[in-house]
Tab-separated table of C-alpha atoms in Angstrom:
chain	number	residue	atom	x	y	z
A	1	MET	CA	86.133	143.846	7.575
A	2	ASN	CA	88.462	140.882	7.560
A	3	LYS	CA	91.727	142.471	8.549
A	4	SER	CA	91.567	145.753	10.356
A	5	TYR	CA	93.594	148.409	12.092
A	6	THR	CA	92.004	149.059	15.540
A	7	LYS	CA	92.637	152.005	17.811
A	8	VAL	CA	91.327	152.788	21.230
A	9	ILE	CA	91.303	156.335	22.689
A	10	LEU	CA	90.638	156.652	26.444
A	11	SER	CA	89.602	160.101	27.638
A	12	GLY	CA	88.679	159.733	31.264
A	13	ARG	CA	85.508	157.628	31.292
A	14	LEU	CA	85.026	157.963	27.526
A	15	MET	CA	86.431	155.082	25.402
A	16	GLU	CA	86.331	155.322	21.630
A	17	VAL	CA	87.075	152.211	19.556
A	18	SER	CA	87.585	152.568	15.831
A	19	GLN	CA	88.390	149.976	13.210
A	20	GLN	CA	89.568	150.677	9.653
A	21	SER	CA	90.938	148.480	6.838
A	22	THR	CA	94.186	150.377	6.433
A	23	PRO	CA	96.463	152.170	8.902
A	24	PRO	CA	96.826	156.021	8.858
A	25	LEU	CA	99.014	157.495	6.146
A	26	VAL	CA	102.331	158.780	7.119
A	27	SER	CA	102.968	162.506	6.612
A	28	ARG	CA	104.422	163.343	3.247
A	29	LYS	CA	107.209	165.780	2.770
A	30	SER	CA	106.592	168.999	0.943
A	31	LEU	CA	108.059	169.072	-2.552
A	32	GLY	CA	108.750	172.785	-2.036
A	33	GLY	CA	108.136	175.777	-4.193
A	34	ARG	CA	104.937	177.815	-4.738
A	35	LYS	CA	102.419	176.221	-6.950
A	36	PRO	CA	99.592	177.768	-8.945
A	37	TYR	CA	96.220	177.759	-7.092
A	38	GLY	CA	93.755	175.850	-9.135
A	39	SER	CA	90.701	173.587	-8.573
A	40	VAL	CA	92.863	170.728	-7.164
A	41	ASP	CA	94.500	173.096	-4.727
A	42	LYS	CA	91.090	174.425	-3.614
A	43	MET	CA	89.916	170.837	-3.078
A	44	ILE	CA	92.936	170.016	-1.000
A	45	HIS	CA	92.534	173.278	0.950
A	46	ASP	CA	88.844	172.533	1.679
A	47	THR	CA	89.639	168.928	2.673
A	48	ASN	CA	92.401	170.102	4.997
A	49	LYS	CA	90.072	172.692	6.569
A	50	LYS	CA	87.462	169.989	7.146
A	51	ILE	CA	89.992	167.720	8.779
A	52	SER	CA	91.170	170.553	10.945
A	53	ILE	CA	87.663	171.302	12.185
A	54	ASN	CA	86.921	167.723	12.816
A	55	ARG	CA	90.197	167.280	14.719
A	56	ALA	CA	89.414	170.340	16.864
A	57	ARG	CA	85.921	169.010	17.633
A	58	ALA	CA	87.332	165.646	18.682
A	59	GLU	CA	90.002	167.265	20.865
A	60	ILE	CA	87.475	169.427	22.675
A	61	LYS	CA	85.328	166.463	23.492
A	62	ARG	CA	88.328	164.379	24.717
A	63	LEU	CA	89.865	167.193	26.822
A	64	LEU	CA	86.608	167.834	28.483
A	65	GLU	CA	86.185	164.140	29.421
A	66	CYS	CA	89.776	163.913	30.639
A	67	ASN	CA	89.835	167.009	32.782
A	68	PHE	CA	86.330	167.528	34.108
A	69	PRO	CA	85.066	164.022	35.150
A	70	LYS	CA	82.743	165.194	37.959
A	71	GLN	CA	81.510	168.779	37.361
A	72	TYR	CA	82.547	172.012	35.745
A	73	ALA	CA	81.462	175.538	35.217
A	74	PHE	CA	80.097	176.629	31.792
A	75	LEU	CA	81.280	180.207	31.478
A	76	THR	CA	80.383	182.882	29.019
A	77	LEU	CA	82.329	186.125	28.779
A	78	THR	CA	80.840	188.985	26.734
A	79	PHE	CA	82.073	192.512	25.995
A	80	ARG	CA	80.122	195.695	26.566
A	81	PRO	CA	80.382	198.319	23.745
A	82	SER	CA	83.454	200.498	24.212
A	83	LYS	CA	85.033	203.469	22.533
A	84	GLU	CA	88.382	202.339	23.664
A	85	HIS	CA	88.354	198.808	22.296
A	86	ASP	CA	86.922	197.326	19.129
A	87	ILE	CA	84.851	194.475	20.436
A	88	THR	CA	84.717	192.921	16.903
A	89	ASP	CA	88.561	192.624	16.733
A	90	LEU	CA	89.743	189.169	17.575
A	91	GLU	CA	93.244	190.197	18.579
A	92	ALA	CA	92.080	193.126	20.743
A	93	CYS	CA	89.561	190.872	22.546
A	94	TYR	CA	91.990	188.087	23.003
A	95	LYS	CA	94.452	190.543	24.646
A	96	GLN	CA	91.749	191.538	27.083
A	97	PHE	CA	91.043	187.879	27.841
A	98	CYS	CA	94.806	187.401	28.538
A	99	ASP	CA	94.671	190.371	30.928
A	100	PHE	CA	91.678	188.707	32.699
A	101	LYS	CA	93.672	185.494	33.054
A	102	LYS	CA	96.480	187.270	34.734
A	103	ARG	CA	94.222	188.997	37.254
A	104	LEU	CA	92.334	185.760	37.828
A	105	ASN	CA	95.450	183.598	38.367
A	106	TYR	CA	96.798	186.244	40.837
A	107	TYR	CA	93.426	186.130	42.659
A	108	LEU	CA	93.569	182.247	42.760
A	109	GLU	CA	97.117	182.225	43.997
A	110	LYS	CA	96.251	184.591	46.900
A	111	LYS	CA	93.312	182.252	47.764
A	112	GLN	CA	95.648	179.291	47.592
A	113	LEU	CA	93.534	177.739	44.730
A	114	PRO	CA	94.863	176.007	41.582
A	115	PRO	CA	95.392	177.943	38.395
A	116	PHE	CA	92.558	178.584	35.933
A	117	LYS	CA	91.899	175.285	33.998
A	118	TYR	CA	89.776	175.689	30.921
A	119	ILE	CA	88.847	174.689	27.347
A	120	GLY	CA	87.191	177.500	25.412
A	121	VAL	CA	85.991	178.812	22.061
A	122	THR	CA	85.528	182.143	20.371
A	123	GLU	CA	82.189	183.074	18.953
A	124	PHE	CA	80.611	186.092	17.203
A	125	GLN	CA	77.341	187.712	18.100
A	126	GLY	CA	74.996	188.879	15.339
A	127	SER	CA	76.512	192.367	15.763
A	128	GLY	CA	79.965	190.908	15.081
A	129	ALA	CA	81.028	191.350	18.749
A	130	VAL	CA	83.340	188.692	20.129
A	131	HIS	CA	82.385	186.547	23.030
A	132	TYR	CA	83.870	183.428	24.735
A	133	HIS	CA	82.481	180.196	25.969
A	134	PHE	CA	84.442	178.097	28.495
A	135	VAL	CA	84.271	174.733	30.221
A	136	CYS	CA	86.350	175.468	33.323
A	137	ASP	CA	87.034	174.768	37.077
A	138	LEU	CA	85.697	178.197	38.308
A	139	ILE	CA	82.932	176.590	40.372
A	140	LYS	CA	83.335	177.768	43.914
A	141	ILE	CA	84.640	181.376	43.346
A	142	PRO	CA	81.784	183.860	44.127
A	143	LEU	CA	80.270	185.173	40.955
A	144	HIS	CA	80.649	188.743	42.248
A	145	ASP	CA	84.437	188.239	42.396
A	146	LEU	CA	84.537	186.880	38.818
A	147	GLU	CA	82.406	189.973	37.621
A	148	MET	CA	85.002	192.239	39.264
A	149	LEU	CA	87.924	190.310	37.637
A	150	TRP	CA	86.164	190.391	34.210
A	151	ASP	CA	85.579	194.117	33.953
A	152	PHE	CA	85.212	194.269	30.140
A	153	GLY	CA	81.520	193.326	30.032
A	154	TRP	CA	79.267	190.597	31.443
A	155	ILE	CA	79.828	187.118	32.733
A	156	ASN	CA	77.421	184.182	33.006
A	157	ARG	CA	78.146	180.910	34.869
A	158	LYS	CA	76.314	177.682	35.145
A	159	VAL	CA	77.658	174.739	37.169
A	160	ILE	CA	77.108	171.459	35.378
A	161	LYS	CA	77.439	167.851	36.631
A	162	SER	CA	79.580	165.822	34.192
A	163	ASN	CA	77.659	162.951	32.463
A	164	PRO	CA	77.513	161.615	28.911
A	165	THR	CA	74.199	163.271	27.920
A	166	THR	CA	74.947	166.756	29.246
A	167	ASN	CA	78.504	166.677	28.061
A	168	LYS	CA	77.330	165.859	24.489
A	169	LYS	CA	75.121	168.921	24.536
A	170	ILE	CA	77.833	171.193	25.872
A	171	ILE	CA	80.365	169.856	23.359
A	172	TYR	CA	77.896	170.493	20.503
A	173	TYR	CA	77.381	174.088	21.877
A	174	LEU	CA	81.137	174.673	21.984
A	175	ASN	CA	81.693	173.262	18.508
A	176	LYS	CA	79.008	175.174	16.614
A	177	GLY	CA	81.082	178.290	16.074
A	178	ILE	CA	84.425	176.943	15.047
A	179	MET	CA	83.612	176.743	11.323
A	180	ASP	CA	83.187	180.518	11.246
A	181	GLU	CA	85.284	181.932	8.339
A	182	ARG	CA	86.484	184.767	10.595
A	183	LEU	CA	88.486	182.198	12.533
A	184	THR	CA	90.387	180.974	9.511
A	185	GLY	CA	94.037	180.845	10.326
A	186	LYS	CA	93.272	181.407	14.052
A	187	LYS	CA	93.188	178.856	16.859
A	188	LYS	CA	90.119	176.695	16.651
A	189	TYR	CA	89.804	176.623	20.412
A	190	LEU	CA	91.547	177.891	23.596
A	191	ARG	CA	92.940	175.704	26.347
A	192	SER	CA	94.996	176.142	29.457
A	193	HIS	CA	98.453	174.609	29.982
A	194	GLY	CA	98.864	171.284	31.682
A	195	LEU	CA	95.581	169.662	30.736
A	196	LYS	CA	95.426	165.860	30.900
A	197	LYS	CA	95.576	164.241	27.451
A	198	PRO	CA	93.736	161.181	26.155
A	199	LEU	CA	95.486	157.787	25.944
A	200	SER	CA	95.651	156.324	22.409
A	201	ILE	CA	96.619	152.742	21.876
A	202	ILE	CA	96.666	150.248	18.949
A	203	ILE	CA	94.863	146.906	19.552
A	204	ASN	CA	96.305	143.879	17.958
A	205	ASN	CA	94.111	141.206	19.523
A	206	LEU	CA	90.599	142.496	19.111
A	207	GLU	CA	88.869	139.376	20.437
A	208	ASP	CA	90.867	139.437	23.662
A	209	PHE	CA	90.205	143.203	24.044
A	210	TYR	CA	86.441	142.815	23.776
A	211	GLU	CA	86.499	139.773	26.017
A	212	HIS	CA	88.141	141.949	28.720
A	213	ILE	CA	86.102	145.058	28.425
A	214	ASN	CA	82.863	143.130	28.347
A	215	SER	CA	83.686	141.944	31.837
A	216	CYS	CA	83.948	145.555	33.002
A	217	ASN	CA	81.106	148.005	33.815
A	218	ILE	CA	80.790	149.785	30.465
A	219	LYS	CA	77.767	151.365	28.678
A	220	GLU	CA	77.669	151.837	24.953
A	221	LEU	CA	76.797	155.355	23.930
A	222	GLU	CA	76.710	155.049	20.206
A	223	SER	CA	78.138	152.987	17.264
A	224	GLY	CA	78.141	153.082	13.578
A	225	SER	CA	80.150	153.245	10.371
A	226	TYR	CA	81.045	155.496	7.579
A	227	HIS	CA	83.251	155.413	4.396
A	228	SER	CA	86.501	157.222	3.958
A	229	LYS	CA	88.269	157.615	0.569
A	230	LEU	CA	91.565	157.229	2.338
A	231	TYR	CA	90.878	154.386	4.718
A	232	GLY	CA	87.777	152.612	3.390
A	233	GLU	CA	85.042	151.595	5.735
A	234	ILE	CA	85.484	152.714	9.363
A	235	LEU	CA	83.511	151.171	12.238
A	236	TYR	CA	83.269	152.952	15.500
A	237	HIS	CA	81.975	152.300	19.028
A	238	ASN	CA	81.876	154.804	21.907
A	239	TYR	CA	81.496	153.670	25.468
A	240	TYR	CA	81.333	155.140	28.922
A	241	VAL	CA	83.378	153.315	31.552
A	242	GLU	CA	82.691	153.248	35.223
A	243	ASN	CA	85.886	151.494	36.300
A	244	VAL	CA	88.389	153.652	34.536
A	245	LYS	CA	91.386	152.272	36.388
A	246	GLU	CA	90.739	148.716	35.387
A	247	ILE	CA	90.468	149.629	31.661
A	248	MET	CA	93.539	151.837	31.925
A	249	ASP	CA	95.615	149.196	33.577
A	250	TYR	CA	94.586	146.732	30.896
A	251	VAL	CA	95.400	148.888	27.870
A	252	GLN	CA	98.592	150.188	29.301
A	253	GLY	CA	99.733	146.593	29.784
A	254	LEU	CA	99.212	145.703	26.154
């Protein structure tokens, strides 16, 4: 790859470096009007759907690394069968989740604790019942209190130490349900307000960049390449950084 477009995304200790032969395409304006739905339209629809899913997966990974660098709770909320509520109905279940959040944040405020911080996904059980998985900060709250606050069913919590290997497994677990057709047109994942966002920057001097990061305490997690019809060959390297501040200061100064 002689001349390339290089982007670095920093998400806490996770650093992703990608190189491609052409820069991203700018958004095209709609030509307006309703068009007949044919094979080309279906292909575009399927492509956009795939892009949306891949984007959601990347965002979940980056938000986890940005916001839960040391440890987190992996929380599962399930619904018990009820005559009052249809536990297979996405909107009804989401309303109950919102009610839970209100009670929880009131509880946290009384305990002088920060608001509920989370990234979550919706999944369906074999019966069609909705349940939720969350990476969140509800580590120190007694489980009994959480069970009282979530009174729609059952709750399971596991406290996890944040590290590259475990985080990859948790992210895979969160991502496995977002392709479900029942989520079409719905949010691919749930997130609280105010989460830290990854830093994205374009690298013009690749040689200088690698010279600098090689002097830092970094560990390569994976690397590889793939071909894109839009951008040609794309090379990627993912690293875990111990000295985040040093890398952050460097890229922000570019």
